[in-house]
PDB file of C-alpha atoms and ligand atoms in Angstrom:
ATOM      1  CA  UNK A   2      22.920   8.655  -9.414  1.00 86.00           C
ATOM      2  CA  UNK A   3      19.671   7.938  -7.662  1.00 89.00           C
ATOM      3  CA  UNK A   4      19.998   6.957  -3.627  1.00 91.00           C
ATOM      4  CA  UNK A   5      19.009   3.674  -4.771  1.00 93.00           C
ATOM      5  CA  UNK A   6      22.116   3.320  -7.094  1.00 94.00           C
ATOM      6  CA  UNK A   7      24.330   5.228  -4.841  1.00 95.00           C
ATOM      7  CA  UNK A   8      23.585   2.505  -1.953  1.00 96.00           C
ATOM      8  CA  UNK A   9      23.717  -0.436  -4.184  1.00 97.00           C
ATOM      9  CA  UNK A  10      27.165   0.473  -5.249  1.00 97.00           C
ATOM     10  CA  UNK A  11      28.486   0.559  -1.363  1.00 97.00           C
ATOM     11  CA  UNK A  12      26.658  -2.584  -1.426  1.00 98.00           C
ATOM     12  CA  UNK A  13      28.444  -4.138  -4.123  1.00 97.00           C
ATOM     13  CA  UNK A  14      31.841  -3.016  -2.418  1.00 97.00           C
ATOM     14  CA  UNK A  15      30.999  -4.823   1.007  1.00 97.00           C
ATOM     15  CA  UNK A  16      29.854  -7.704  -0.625  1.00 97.00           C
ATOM     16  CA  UNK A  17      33.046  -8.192  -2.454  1.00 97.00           C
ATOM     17  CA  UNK A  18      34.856  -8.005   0.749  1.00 97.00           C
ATOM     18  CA  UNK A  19      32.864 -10.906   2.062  1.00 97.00           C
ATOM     19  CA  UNK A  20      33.142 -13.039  -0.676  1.00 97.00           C
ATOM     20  CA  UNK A  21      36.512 -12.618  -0.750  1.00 97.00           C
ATOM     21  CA  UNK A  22      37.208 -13.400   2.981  1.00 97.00           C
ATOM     22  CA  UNK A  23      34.552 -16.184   2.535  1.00 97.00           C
ATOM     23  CA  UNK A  24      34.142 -17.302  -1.044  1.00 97.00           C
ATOM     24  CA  UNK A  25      30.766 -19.009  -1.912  1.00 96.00           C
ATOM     25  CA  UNK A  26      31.588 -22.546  -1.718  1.00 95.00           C
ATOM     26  CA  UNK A  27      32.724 -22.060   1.282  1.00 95.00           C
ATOM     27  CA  UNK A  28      29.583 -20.512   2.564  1.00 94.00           C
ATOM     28  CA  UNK A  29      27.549 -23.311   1.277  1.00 93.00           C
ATOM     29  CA  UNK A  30      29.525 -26.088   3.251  1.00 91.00           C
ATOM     30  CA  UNK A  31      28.256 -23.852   6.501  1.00 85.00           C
ATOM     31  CA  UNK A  32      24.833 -24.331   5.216  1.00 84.00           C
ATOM     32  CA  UNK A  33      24.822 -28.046   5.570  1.00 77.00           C
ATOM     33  CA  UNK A  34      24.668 -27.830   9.072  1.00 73.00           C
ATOM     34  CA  UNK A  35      21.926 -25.126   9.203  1.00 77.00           C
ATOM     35  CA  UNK A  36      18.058 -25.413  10.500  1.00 83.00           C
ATOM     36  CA  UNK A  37      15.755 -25.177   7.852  1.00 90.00           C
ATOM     37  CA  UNK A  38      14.135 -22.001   7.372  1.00 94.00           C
ATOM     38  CA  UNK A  39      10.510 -21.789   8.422  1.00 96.00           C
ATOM     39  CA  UNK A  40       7.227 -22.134   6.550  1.00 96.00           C
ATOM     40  CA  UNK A  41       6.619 -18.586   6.476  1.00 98.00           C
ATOM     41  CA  UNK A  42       3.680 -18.543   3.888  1.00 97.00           C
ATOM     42  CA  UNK A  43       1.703 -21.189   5.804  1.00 96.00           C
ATOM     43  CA  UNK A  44       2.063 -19.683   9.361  1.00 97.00           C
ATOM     44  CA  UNK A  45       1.225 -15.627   7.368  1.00 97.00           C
ATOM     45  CA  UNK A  46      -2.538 -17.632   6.072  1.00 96.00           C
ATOM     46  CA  UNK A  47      -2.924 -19.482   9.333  1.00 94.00           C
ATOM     47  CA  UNK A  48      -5.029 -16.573  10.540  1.00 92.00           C
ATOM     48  CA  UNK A  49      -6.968 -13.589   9.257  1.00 93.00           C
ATOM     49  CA  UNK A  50      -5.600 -10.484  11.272  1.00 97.00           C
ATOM     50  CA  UNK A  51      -3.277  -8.156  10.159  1.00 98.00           C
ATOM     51  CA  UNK A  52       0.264  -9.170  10.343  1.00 98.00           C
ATOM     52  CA  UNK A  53       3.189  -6.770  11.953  1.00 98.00           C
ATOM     53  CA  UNK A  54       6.671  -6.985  10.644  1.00 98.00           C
ATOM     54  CA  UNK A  55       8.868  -5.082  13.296  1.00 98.00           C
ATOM     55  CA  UNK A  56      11.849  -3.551  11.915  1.00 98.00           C
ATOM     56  CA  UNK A  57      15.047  -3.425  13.650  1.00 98.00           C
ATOM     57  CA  UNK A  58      16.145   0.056  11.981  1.00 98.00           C
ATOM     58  CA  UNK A  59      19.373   2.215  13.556  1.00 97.00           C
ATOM     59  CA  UNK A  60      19.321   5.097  10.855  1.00 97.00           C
ATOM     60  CA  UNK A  61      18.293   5.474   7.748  1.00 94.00           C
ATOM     61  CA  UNK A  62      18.845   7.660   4.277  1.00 92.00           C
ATOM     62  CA  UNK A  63      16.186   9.951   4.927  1.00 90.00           C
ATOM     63  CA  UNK A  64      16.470  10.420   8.688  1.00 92.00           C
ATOM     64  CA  UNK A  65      20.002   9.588  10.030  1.00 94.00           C
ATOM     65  CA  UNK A  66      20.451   8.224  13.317  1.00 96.00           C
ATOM     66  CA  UNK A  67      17.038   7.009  14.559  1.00 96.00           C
ATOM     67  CA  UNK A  68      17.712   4.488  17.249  1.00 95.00           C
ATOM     68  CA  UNK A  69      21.266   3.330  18.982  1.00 96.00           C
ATOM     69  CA  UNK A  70      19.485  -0.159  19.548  1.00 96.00           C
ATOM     70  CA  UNK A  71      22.193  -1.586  21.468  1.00 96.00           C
ATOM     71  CA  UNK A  72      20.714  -4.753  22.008  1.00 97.00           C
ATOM     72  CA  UNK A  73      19.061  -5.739  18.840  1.00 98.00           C
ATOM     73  CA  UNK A  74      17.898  -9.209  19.806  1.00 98.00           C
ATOM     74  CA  UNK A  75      16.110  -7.537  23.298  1.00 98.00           C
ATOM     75  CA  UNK A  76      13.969  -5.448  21.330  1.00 98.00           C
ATOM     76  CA  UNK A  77      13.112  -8.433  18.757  1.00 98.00           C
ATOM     77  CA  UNK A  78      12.041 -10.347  21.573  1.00 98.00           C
ATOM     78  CA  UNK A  79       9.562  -7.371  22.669  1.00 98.00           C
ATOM     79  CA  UNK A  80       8.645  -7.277  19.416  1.00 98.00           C
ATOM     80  CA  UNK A  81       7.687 -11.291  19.043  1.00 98.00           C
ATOM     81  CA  UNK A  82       5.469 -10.136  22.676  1.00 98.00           C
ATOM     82  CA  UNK A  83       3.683  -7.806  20.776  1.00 98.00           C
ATOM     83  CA  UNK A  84       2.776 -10.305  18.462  1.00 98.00           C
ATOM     84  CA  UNK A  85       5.245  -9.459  15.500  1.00 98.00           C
ATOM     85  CA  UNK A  86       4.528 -12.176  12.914  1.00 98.00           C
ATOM     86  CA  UNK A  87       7.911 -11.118  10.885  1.00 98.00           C
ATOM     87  CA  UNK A  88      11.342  -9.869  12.634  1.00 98.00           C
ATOM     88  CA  UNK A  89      13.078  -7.542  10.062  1.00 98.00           C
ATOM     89  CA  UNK A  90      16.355  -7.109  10.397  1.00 98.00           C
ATOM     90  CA  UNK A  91      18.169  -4.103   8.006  1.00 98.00           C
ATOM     91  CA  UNK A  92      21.675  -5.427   7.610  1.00 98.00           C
ATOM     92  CA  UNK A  93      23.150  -2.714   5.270  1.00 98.00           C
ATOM     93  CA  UNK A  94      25.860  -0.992   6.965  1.00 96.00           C
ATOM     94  CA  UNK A  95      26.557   2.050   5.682  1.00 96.00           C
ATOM     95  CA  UNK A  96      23.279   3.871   5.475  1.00 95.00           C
ATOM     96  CA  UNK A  97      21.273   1.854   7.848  1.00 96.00           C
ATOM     97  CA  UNK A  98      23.979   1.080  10.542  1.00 97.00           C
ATOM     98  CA  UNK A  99      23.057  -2.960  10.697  1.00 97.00           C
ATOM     99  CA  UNK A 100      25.285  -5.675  10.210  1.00 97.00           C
ATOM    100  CA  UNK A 101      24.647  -9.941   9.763  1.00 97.00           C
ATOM    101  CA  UNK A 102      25.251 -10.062  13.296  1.00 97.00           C
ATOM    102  CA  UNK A 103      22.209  -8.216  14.213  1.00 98.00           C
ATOM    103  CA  UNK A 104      20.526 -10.488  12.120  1.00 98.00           C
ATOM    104  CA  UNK A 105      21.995 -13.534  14.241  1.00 97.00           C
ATOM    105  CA  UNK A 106      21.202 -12.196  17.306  1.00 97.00           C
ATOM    106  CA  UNK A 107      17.404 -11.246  16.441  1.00 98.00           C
ATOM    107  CA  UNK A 108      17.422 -15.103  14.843  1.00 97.00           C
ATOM    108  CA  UNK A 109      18.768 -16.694  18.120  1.00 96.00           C
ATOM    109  CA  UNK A 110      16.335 -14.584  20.530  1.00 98.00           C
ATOM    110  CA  UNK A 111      12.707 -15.517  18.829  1.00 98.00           C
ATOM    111  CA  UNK A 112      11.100 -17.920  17.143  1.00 97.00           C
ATOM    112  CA  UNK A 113       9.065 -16.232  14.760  1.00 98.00           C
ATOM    113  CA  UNK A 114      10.143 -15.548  11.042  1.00 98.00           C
ATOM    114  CA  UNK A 115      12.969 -13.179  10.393  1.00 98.00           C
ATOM    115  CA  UNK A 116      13.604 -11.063   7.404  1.00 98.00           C
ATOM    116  CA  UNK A 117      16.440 -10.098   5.919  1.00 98.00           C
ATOM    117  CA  UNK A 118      16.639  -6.629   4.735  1.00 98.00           C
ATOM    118  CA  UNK A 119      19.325  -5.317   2.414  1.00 98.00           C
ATOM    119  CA  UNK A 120      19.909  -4.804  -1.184  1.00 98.00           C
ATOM    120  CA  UNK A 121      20.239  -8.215  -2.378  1.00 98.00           C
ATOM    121  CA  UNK A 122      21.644  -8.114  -5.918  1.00 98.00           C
ATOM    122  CA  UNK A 123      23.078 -11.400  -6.121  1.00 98.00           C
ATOM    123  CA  UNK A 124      22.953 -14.984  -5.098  1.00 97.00           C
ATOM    124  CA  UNK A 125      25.912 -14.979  -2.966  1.00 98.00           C
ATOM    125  CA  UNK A 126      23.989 -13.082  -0.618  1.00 98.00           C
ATOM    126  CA  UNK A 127      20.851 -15.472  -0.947  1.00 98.00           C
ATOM    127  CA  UNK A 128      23.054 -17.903   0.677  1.00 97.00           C
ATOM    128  CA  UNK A 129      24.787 -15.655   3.061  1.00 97.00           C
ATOM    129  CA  UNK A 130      20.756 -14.868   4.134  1.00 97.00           C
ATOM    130  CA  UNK A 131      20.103 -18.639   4.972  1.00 96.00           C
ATOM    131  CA  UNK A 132      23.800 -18.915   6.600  1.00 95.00           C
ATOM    132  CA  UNK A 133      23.200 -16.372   9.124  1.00 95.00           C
ATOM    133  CA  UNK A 134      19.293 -17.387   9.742  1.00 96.00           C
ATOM    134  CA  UNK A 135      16.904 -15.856   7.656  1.00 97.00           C
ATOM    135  CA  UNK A 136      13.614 -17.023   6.725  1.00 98.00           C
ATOM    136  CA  UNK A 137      12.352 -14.074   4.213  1.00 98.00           C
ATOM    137  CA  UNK A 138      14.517 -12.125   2.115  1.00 98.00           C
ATOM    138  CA  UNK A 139      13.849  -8.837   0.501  1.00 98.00           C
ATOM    139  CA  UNK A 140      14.247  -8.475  -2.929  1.00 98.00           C
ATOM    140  CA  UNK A 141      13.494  -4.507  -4.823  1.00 98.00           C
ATOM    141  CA  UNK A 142      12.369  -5.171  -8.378  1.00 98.00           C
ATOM    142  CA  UNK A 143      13.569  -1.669  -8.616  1.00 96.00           C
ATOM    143  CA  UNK A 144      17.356  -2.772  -8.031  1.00 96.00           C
ATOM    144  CA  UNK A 145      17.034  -6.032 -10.065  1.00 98.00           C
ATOM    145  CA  UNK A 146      16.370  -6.745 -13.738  1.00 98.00           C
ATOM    146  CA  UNK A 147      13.217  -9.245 -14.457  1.00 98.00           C
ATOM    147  CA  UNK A 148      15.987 -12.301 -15.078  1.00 98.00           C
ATOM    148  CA  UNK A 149      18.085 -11.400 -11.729  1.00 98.00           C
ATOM    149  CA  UNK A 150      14.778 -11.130 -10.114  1.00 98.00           C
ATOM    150  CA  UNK A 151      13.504 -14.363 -11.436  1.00 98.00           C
ATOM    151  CA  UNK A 152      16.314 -15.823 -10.961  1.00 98.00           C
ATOM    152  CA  UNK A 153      16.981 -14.354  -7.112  1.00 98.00           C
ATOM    153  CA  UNK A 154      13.266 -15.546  -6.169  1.00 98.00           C
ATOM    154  CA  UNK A 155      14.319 -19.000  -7.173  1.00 98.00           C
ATOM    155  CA  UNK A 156      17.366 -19.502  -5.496  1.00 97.00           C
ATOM    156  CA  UNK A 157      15.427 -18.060  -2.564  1.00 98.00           C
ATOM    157  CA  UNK A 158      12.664 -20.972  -2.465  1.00 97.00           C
ATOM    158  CA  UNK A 159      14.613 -23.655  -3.073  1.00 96.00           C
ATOM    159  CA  UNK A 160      17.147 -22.676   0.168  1.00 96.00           C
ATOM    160  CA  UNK A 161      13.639 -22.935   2.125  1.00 96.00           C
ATOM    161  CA  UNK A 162      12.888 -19.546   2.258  1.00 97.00           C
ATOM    162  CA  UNK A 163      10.442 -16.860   1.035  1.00 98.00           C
ATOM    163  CA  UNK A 164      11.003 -13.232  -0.997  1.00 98.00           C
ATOM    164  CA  UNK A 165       9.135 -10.438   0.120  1.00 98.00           C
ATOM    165  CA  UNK A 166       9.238  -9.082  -3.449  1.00 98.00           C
ATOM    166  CA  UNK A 167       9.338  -4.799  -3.135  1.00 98.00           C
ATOM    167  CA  UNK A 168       7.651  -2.713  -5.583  1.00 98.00           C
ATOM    168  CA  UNK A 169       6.981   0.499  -5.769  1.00 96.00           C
ATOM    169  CA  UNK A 170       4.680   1.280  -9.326  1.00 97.00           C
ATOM    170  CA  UNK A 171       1.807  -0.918 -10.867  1.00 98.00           C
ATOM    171  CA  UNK A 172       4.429  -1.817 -13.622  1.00 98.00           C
ATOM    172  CA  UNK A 173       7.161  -3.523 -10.858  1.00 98.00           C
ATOM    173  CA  UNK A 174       3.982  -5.356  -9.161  1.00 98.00           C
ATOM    174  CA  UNK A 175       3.474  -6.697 -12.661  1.00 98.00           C
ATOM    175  CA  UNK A 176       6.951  -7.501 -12.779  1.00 98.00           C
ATOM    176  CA  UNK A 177       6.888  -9.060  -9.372  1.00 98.00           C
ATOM    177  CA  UNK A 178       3.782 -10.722 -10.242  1.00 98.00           C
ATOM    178  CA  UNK A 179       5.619 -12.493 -13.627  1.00 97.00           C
ATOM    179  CA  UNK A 180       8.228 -13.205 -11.343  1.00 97.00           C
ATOM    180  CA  UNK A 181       6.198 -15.571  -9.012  1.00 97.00           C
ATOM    181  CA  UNK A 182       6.218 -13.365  -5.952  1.00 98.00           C
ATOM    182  CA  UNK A 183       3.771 -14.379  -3.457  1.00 97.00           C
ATOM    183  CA  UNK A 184       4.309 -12.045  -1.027  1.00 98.00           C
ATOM    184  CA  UNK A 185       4.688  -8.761  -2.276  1.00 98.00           C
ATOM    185  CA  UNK A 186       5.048  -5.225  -0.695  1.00 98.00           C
ATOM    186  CA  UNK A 187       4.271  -1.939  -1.805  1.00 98.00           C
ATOM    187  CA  UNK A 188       7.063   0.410  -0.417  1.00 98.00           C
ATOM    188  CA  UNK A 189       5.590   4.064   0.300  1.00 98.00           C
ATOM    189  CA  UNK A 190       8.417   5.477   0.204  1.00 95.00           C
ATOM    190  CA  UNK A 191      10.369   6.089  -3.723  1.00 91.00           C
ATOM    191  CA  UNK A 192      13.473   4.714  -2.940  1.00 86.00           C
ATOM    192  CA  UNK A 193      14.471   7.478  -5.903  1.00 83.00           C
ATOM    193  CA  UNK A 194      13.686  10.078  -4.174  1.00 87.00           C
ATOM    194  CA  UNK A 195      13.084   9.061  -0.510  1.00 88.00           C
ATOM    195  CA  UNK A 196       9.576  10.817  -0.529  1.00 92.00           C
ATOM    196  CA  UNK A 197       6.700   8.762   1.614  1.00 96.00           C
ATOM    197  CA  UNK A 198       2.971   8.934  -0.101  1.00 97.00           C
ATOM    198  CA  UNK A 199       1.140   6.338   1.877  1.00 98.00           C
ATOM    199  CA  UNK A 200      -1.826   6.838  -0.672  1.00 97.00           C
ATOM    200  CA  UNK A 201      -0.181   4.802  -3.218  1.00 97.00           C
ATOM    201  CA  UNK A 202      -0.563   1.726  -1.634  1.00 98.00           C
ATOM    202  CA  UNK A 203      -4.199   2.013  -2.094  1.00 97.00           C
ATOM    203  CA  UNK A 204      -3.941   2.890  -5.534  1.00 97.00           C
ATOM    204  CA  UNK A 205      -1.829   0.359  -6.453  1.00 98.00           C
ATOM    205  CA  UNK A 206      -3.000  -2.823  -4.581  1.00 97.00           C
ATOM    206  CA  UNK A 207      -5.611  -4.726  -6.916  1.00 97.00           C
ATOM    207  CA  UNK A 208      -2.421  -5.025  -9.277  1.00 98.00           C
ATOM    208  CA  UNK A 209      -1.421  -7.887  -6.725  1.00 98.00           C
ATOM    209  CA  UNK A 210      -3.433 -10.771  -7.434  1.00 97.00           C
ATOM    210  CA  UNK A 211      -5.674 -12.493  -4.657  1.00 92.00           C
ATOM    211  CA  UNK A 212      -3.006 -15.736  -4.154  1.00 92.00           C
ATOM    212  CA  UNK A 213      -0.683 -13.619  -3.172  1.00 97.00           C
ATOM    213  CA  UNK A 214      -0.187 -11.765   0.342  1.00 98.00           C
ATOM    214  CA  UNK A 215      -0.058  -7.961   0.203  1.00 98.00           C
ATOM    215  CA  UNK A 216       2.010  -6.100   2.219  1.00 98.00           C
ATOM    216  CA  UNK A 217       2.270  -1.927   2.887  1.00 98.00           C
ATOM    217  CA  UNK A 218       5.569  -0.975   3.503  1.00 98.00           C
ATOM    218  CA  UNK A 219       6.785   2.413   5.242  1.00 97.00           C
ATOM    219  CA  UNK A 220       5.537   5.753   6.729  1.00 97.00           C
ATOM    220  CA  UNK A 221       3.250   4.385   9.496  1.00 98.00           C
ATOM    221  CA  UNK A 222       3.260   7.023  12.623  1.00 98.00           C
ATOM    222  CA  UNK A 223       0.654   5.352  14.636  1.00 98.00           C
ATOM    223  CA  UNK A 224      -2.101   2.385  14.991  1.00 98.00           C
ATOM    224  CA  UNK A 225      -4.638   4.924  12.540  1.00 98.00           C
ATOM    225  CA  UNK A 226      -2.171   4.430   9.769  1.00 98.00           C
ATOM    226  CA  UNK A 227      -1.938   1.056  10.003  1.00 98.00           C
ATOM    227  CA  UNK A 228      -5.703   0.762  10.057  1.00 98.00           C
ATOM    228  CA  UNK A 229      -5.865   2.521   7.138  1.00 98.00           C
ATOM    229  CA  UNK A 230      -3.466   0.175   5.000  1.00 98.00           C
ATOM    230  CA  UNK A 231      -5.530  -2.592   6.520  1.00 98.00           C
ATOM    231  CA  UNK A 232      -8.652  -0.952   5.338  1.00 97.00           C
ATOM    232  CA  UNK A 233      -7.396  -0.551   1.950  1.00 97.00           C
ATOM    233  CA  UNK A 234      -6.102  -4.290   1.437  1.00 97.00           C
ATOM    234  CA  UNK A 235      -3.212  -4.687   3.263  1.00 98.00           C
ATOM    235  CA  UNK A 236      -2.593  -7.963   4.857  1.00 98.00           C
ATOM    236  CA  UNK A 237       0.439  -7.257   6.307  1.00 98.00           C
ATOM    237  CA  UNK A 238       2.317  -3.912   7.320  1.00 98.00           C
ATOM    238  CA  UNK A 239       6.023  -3.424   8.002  1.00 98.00           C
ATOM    239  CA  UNK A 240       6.477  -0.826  10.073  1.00 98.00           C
ATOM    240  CA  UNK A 241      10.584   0.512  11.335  1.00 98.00           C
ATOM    241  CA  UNK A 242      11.126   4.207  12.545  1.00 97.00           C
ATOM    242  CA  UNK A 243       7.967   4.640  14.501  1.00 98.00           C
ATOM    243  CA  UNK A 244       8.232   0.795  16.709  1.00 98.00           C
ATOM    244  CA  UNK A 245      11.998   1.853  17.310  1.00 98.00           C
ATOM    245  CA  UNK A 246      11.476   5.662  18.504  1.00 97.00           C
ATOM    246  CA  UNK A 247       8.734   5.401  19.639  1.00 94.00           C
ATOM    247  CA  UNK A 248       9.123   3.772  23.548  1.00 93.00           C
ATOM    248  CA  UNK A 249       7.128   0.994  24.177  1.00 97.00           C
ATOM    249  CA  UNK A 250       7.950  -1.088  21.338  1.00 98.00           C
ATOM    250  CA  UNK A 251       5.813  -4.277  22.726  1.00 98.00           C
ATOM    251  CA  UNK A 252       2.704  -2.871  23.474  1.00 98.00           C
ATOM    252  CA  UNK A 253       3.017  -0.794  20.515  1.00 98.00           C
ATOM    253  CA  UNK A 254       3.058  -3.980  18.244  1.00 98.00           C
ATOM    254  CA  UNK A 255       0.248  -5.001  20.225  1.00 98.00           C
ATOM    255  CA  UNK A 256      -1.931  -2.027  19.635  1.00 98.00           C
ATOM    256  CA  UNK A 257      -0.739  -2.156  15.579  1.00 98.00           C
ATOM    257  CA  UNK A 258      -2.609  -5.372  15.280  1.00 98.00           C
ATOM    258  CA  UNK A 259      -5.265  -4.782  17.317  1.00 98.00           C
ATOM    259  CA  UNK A 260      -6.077  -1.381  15.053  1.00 98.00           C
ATOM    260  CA  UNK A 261      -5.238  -3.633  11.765  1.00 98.00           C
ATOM    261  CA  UNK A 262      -6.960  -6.326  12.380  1.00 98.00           C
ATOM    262  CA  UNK A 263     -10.354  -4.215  13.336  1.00 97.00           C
ATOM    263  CA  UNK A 264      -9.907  -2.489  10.167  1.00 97.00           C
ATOM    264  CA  UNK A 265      -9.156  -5.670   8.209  1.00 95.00           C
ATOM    265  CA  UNK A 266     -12.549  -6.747   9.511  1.00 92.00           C
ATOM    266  CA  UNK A 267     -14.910  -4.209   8.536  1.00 90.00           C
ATOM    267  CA  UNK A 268     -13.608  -3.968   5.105  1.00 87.00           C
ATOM    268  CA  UNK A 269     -14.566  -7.369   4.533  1.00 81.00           C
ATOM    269  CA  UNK A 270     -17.576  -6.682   6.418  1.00 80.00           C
ATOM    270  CA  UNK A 271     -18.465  -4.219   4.666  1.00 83.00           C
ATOM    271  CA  UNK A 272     -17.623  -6.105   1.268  1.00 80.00           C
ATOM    272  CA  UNK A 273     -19.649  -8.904   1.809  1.00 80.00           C
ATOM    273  CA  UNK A 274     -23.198  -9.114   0.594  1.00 82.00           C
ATOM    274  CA  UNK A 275     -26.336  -8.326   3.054  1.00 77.00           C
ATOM    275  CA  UNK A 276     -28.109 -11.976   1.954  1.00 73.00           C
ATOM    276  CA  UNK A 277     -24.183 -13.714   3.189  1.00 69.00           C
ATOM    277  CA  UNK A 278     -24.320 -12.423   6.687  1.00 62.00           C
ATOM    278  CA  UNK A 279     -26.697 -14.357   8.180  1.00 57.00           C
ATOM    279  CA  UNK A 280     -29.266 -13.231  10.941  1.00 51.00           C
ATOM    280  CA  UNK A 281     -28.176  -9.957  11.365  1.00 50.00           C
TER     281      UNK A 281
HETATM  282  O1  IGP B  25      10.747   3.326   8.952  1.00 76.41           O
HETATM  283  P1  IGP B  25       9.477   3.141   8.181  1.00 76.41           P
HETATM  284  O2  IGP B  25       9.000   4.396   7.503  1.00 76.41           O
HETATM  285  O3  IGP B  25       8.425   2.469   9.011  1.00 76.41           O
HETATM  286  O4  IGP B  25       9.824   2.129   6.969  1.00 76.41           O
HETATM  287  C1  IGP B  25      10.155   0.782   7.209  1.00 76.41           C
HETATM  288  C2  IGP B  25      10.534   0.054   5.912  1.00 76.41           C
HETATM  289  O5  IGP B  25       9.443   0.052   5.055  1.00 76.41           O
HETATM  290  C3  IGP B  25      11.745   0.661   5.266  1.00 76.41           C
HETATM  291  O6  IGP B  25      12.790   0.492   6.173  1.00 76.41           O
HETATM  292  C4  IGP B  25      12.096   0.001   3.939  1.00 76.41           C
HETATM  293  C5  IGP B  25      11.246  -0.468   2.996  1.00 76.41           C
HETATM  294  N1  IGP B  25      11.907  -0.971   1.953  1.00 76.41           N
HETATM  295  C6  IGP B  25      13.218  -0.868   2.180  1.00 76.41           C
HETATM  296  C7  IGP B  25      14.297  -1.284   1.414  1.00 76.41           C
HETATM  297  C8  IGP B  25      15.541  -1.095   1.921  1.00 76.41           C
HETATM  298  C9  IGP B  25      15.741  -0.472   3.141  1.00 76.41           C
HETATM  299  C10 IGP B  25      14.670  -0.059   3.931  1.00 76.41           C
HETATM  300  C11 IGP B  25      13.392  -0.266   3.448  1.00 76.41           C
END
């Protein structure tokens, strides 16, 4: 068994346990009384920077115990200072120590987008996402098979919300891509093997095609990294174990975007033809 398969299959077991003390039609009735989710794609073009999604991240299969986080909705607030333009939330419990109520707290304390990020491998949990407040959900093409995918990202849109759709090879962009993912991530890390090769973002981003928002996913140690996923295409980078070790999680956010969005600028800059730009 891969990790991947090892972690979906605790998954699986949890999830059965909340569908039986809750069974779906249940869970819908809640959702009648919910708040819609937010426009997430619309507020993510509103601008041209480069975006920060702030993980909330306790431990994780490669690393263990990262962060205690005690109060998970405190340090989405300093994230939302910072100028986070997603809140992710891990809610898997047995490898990454986060539960749904983390993701309620982080949805009650800001008012930015919030991402829900598990191993969603079926549409119970698509509704259990809305229910307890998210606006994005994470699905892994890896985990999923194209009509579970297709048919996840559906379900998905029409509660309101948007799939950041996870791939980690040109072939499960493509897949994402057929799909109808427009917001897709490259994850750095092989969720196989657990190994982090930042490069591969680069190598793998003109698979996702220009209507769609790119984002780099994993491995980022400090504002350089980020600046070079920027420079390379990214439009958005999600960033957990360094914003929740490393002190300082506000002003860290801050400096993210700042060093993104410079980079993000010069490689368009530097992409755009001398007779475009002008006097100078
Ligand atoms: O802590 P990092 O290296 O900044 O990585 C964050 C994020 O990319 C990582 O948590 C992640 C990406 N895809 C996932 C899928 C499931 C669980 C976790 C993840």
């Amino acid at each position: 068994m891969t990790v991947l398969e090892e972690i979906i299959a605790g998954v699986r077991e949890d999830l059965e346990a909340r569908e039986r003390a809750l069974p779906l039609e249940q869970l819908k009735e809640q959702l009648e009384f919910a708040t819609p989710a937010l426009d997430v794609m619309s507020r993510l073009r509103s601008n041209p920077d480069l975006k920060i999604i702030a993980e909330v991240k306790r431990s994780s299969p490669s690393k263990g115990a990262l962060a205690p986080i005690e109060d998970p909705a405190s340090l989405a607030a300093a994230y939302e200072r910072g100028g986070a333009a997603i809140i992710s939330v891990l809610t898997e419990m047995r490898r990454f120590s986060g539960s749904l109520a983390d993701l309620k707290a982080v949805r009650a304390a800001v008012s930015v987008p919030v991402l829900r990020k598990d191993f969603v491998v079926s549409e119970y949990q698509v509704w259990e996402s809305r229910a307890w407040g998210a606006d994005v959900v994470l699905l892994i093409v890896a985990a999923l098979d194209d009509a579970q995918l297709a048919a996840l990202l559906k379900l998905t849109e029409s509660l309101g919300m948007t799939a950041l759709v996870e791939a980690h090879t040109e072939a499960e962009i493509a897949r994402a891509v057929a799909a109808g993912a427009t917001l897709i991530g490259v994850n750095t890390r092989d969720l196989k093997t657990l190994d982090v090769d930042r490069a591969i973002f680069g190598s793998l981003v003109h698979a996702i095609p220009r209507g769609a928002l790119a984002v780099a996913e994993s491995g980022v140690r400090n504002a350089e990294d980020v600046a070079d996923y920027a420079a390379t295409g990214a439009e958005l980078v999600l960033v957990g174990e360094a914003l929740v070790t490393g002190g300082e999680p506000e002003a860290n956010v801050r400096d993210f975007i700042a060093a993104g969005s410079a980079a993000r600028q010069q490689a368009t800059y530097e992409s755009t033809p001398a007779s475009l730009d002008g006097e100078s």
